Short mmCIF file of C-alpha atoms in Angstrom, two decimals:
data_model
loop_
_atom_site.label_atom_id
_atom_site.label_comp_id
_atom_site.label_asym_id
_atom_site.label_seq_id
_atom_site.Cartn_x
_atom_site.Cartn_y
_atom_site.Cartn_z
CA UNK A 1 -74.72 21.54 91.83
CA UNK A 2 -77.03 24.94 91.39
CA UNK A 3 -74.02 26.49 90.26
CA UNK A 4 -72.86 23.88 87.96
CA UNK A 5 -76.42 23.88 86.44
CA UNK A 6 -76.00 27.67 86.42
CA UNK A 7 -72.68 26.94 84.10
CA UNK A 8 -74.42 24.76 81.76
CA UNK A 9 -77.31 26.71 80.63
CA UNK A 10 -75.37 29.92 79.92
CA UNK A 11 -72.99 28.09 77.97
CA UNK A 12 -75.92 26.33 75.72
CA UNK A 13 -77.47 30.13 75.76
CA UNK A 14 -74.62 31.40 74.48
CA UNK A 15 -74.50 28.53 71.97
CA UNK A 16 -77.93 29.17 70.84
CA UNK A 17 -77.55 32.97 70.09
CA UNK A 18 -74.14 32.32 68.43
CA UNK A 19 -76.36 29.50 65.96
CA UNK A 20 -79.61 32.11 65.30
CA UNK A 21 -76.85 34.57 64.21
CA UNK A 22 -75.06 32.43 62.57
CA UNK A 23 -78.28 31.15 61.10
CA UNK A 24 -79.53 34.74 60.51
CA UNK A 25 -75.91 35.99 58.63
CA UNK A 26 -76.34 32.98 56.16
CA UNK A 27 -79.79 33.37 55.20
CA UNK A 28 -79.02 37.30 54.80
CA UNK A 29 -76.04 36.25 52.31
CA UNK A 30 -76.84 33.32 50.90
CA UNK A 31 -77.12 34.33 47.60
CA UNK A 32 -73.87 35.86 47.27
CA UNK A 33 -72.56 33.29 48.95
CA UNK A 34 -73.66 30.06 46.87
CA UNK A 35 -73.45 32.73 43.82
CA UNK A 36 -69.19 31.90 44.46
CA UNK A 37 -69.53 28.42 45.14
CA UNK A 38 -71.09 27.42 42.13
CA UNK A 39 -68.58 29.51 40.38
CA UNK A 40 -66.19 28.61 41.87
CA UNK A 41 -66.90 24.59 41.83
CA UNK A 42 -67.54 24.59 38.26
CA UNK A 43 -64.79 26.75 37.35
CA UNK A 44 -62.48 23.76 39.11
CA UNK A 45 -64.39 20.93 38.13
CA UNK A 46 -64.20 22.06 34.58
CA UNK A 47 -61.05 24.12 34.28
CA UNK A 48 -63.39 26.55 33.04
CA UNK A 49 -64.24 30.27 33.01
CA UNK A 50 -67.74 30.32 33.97
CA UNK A 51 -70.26 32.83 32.99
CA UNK A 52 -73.47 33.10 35.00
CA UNK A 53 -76.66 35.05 34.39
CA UNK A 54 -79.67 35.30 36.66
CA UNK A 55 -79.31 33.82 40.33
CA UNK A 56 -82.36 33.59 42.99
CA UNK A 57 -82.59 31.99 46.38
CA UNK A 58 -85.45 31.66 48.10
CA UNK A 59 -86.25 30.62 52.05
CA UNK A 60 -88.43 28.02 52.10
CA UNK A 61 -87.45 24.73 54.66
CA UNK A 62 -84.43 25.10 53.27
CA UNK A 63 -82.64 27.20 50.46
CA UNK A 64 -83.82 26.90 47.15
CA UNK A 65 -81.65 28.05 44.22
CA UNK A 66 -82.22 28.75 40.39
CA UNK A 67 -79.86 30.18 37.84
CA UNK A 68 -80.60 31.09 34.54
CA UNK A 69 -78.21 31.54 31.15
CA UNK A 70 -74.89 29.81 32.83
CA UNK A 71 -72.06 28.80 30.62
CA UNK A 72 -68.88 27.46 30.58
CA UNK A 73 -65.67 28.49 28.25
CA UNK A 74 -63.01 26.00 28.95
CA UNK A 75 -59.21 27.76 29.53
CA UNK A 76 -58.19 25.33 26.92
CA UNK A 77 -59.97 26.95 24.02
CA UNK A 78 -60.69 30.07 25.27
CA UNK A 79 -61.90 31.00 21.53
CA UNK A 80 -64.30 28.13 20.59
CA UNK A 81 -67.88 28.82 22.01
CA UNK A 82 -69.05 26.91 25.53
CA UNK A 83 -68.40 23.98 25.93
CA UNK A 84 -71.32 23.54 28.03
CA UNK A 85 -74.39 26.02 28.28
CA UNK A 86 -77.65 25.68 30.62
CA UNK A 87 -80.46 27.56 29.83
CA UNK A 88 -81.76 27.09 33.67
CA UNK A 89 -80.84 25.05 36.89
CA UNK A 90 -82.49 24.55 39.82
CA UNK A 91 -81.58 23.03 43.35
CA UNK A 92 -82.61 23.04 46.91
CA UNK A 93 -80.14 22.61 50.00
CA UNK A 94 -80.70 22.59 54.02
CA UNK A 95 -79.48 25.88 55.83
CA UNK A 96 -77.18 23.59 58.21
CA UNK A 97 -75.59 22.92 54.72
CA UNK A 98 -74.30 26.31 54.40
CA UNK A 99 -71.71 25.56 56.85
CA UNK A 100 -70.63 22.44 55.36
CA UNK A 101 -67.41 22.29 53.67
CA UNK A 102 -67.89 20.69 50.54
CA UNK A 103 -72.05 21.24 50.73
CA UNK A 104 -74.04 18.33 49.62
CA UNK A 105 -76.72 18.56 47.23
CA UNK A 106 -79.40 16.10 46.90
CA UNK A 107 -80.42 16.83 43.18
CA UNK A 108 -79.90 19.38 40.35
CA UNK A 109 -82.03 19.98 37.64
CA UNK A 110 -81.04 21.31 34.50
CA UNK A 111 -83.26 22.55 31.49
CA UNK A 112 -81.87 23.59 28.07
CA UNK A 113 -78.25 21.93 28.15
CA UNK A 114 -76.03 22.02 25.31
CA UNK A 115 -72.51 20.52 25.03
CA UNK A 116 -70.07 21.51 22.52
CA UNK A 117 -67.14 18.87 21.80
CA UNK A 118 -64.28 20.37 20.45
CA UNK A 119 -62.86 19.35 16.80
CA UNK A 120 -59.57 16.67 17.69
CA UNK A 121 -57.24 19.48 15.50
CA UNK A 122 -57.97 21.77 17.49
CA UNK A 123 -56.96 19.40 21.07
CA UNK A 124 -54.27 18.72 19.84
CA UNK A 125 -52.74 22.30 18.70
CA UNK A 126 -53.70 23.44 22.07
CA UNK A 127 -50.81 23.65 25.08
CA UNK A 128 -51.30 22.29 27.93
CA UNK A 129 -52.05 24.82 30.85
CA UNK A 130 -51.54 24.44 34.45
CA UNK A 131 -54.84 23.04 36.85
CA UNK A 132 -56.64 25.41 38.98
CA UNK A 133 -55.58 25.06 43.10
CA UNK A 134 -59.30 25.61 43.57
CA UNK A 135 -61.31 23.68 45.71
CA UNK A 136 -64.55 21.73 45.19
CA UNK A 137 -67.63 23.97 47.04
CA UNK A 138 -70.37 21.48 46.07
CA UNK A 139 -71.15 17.70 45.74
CA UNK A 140 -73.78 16.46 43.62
CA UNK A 141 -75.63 13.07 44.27
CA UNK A 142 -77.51 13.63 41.30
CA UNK A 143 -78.53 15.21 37.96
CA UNK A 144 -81.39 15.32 35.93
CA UNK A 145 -81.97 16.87 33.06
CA UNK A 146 -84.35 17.06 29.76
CA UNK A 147 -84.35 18.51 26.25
CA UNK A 148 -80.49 18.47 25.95
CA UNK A 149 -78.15 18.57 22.89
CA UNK A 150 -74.50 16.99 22.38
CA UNK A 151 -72.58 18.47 19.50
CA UNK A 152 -69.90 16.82 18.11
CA UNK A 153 -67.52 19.82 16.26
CA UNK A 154 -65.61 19.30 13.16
CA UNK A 155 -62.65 21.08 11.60
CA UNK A 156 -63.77 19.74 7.78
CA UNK A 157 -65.85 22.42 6.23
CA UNK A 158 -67.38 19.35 4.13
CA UNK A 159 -68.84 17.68 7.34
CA UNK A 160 -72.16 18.80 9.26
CA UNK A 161 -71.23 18.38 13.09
CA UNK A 162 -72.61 15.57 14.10
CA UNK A 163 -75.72 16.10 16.62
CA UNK A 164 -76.94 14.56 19.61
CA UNK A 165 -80.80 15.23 20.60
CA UNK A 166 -80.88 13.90 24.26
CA UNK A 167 -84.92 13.85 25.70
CA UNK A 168 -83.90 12.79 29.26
CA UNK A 169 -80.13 12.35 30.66
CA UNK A 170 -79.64 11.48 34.66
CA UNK A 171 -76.07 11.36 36.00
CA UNK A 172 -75.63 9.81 39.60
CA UNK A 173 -72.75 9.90 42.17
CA UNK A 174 -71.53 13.00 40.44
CA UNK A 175 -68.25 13.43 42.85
CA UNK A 176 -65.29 15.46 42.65
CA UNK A 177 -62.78 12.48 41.01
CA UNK A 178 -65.23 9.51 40.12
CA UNK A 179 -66.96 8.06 37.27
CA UNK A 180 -70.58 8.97 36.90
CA UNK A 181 -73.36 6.53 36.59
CA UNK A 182 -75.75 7.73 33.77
CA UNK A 183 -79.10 6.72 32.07
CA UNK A 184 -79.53 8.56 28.48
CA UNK A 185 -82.70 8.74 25.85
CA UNK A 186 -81.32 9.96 22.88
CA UNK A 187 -81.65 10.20 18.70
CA UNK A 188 -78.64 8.82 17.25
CA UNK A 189 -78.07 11.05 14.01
CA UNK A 190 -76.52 8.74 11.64
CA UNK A 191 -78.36 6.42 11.35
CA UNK A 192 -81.60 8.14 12.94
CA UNK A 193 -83.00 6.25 15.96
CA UNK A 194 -83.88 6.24 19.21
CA UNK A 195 -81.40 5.10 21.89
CA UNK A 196 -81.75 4.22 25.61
CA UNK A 197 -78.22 4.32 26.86
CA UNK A 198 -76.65 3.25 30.41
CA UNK A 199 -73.54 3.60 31.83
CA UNK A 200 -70.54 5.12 33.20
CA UNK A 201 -69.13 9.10 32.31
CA UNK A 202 -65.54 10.15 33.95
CA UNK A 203 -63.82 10.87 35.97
CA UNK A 204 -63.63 14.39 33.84
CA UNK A 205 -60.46 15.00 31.97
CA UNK A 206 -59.58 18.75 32.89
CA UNK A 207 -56.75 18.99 29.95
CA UNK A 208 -58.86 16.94 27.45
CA UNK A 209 -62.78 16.99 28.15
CA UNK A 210 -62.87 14.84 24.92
CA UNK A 211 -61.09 11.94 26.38
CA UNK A 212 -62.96 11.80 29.27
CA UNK A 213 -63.67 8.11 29.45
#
């Protein structure tokens, strides 16, 4: 029995060092680390080419993330501007979480988003172009954000593009291939009011963001 005993408690030691370095590696590169798996999640989410400024993490029960100046061009319209810019974003994740394959995020907040629509002409002259084999890094359960802006585009050089000034948006369930749940205070334009909006956004069309449902 002493030797079975013996057994047990250097396997468990050698299961505890293997989790401290383990622990220790990922706290070490963490920022590099969930630096590619935003990237990498949006860029497949989106079909987009993402461009991201600033990127902190800090150790503090847990990981806690903020970006600055992100923005994503989608590969269909590689020469209109962003589709969808974020001034900043913030998040906070568990260590354990690191090792988790896709990690789960408890809630994102975003300040300064702006969403550009493209102008139907231009959809429709665009060719369809083959989905990204990437896979999803990071699930969402849910997103809040203020002081955000919805731009409809236009092709008619008569028309001002029509735009959306959204005080407070929060989208739940935000998964990889399902609908999102969303509550919305906005100023309709035309005619100019206040709206308080509910309901549901996706699943996201990757060939035509404008006809996501």
């Amino acid at each position: 029995i002493s030797r079975l005993w013996k057994i047990i408690v250097a396997v468990l030691a050698v299961i505890i060092v293997v989790a401290v370095i383990a622990a220790r590696y990922a706290i070490h590169h963490a920022e590099p680390i969930l630096r590619a798996r935003v990237i990498q999640t949006l860029s497949t989410r989106f079909n987009s080419q993402v461009q991201l400024g600033e990127f902190h993490v800090t150790v503090n029960k847990g990981l806690g993330v903020e970006g600055k100046n992100l923005s994503l061009r989608s590969n269909l319209y590689p020469d209109l501007p962003p589709q969808i810019a974020i001034d900043q974003f913030s998040f906070h994740t568990g260590i354990l979480d690191m090792f988790r394959s896709p990690m789960h995020v408890g809630l994102v907040t975003l300040h300064g988003l702006v969403i550009h629509m493209t102008p139907k002409s231009e959809r429709s002259a665009m060719p369809k172009i083959k989905k990204g084999h990437g896979k999803i890094k990071i699930i969402v359960d849910r997103i809040v954000c203020d002081d955000a802006q919805l731009t409809l585009m236009t092709d008619n050089p008569a028309k001002i593009p029509l735009q959306f000034d959204i005080h407070a948006l929060t989208l739940r369930r935000v998964g990889s291939k399902k609908p999102m749940h969303f509550d919305a205070q906005l100023v309709n334009p035309k005619p100019i009011g206040d709206i308080s909006s509910q309901g549901t956004l996706g699943p996201w069309d990757e060939e035509q963001p404008s006809n996501t449902p």
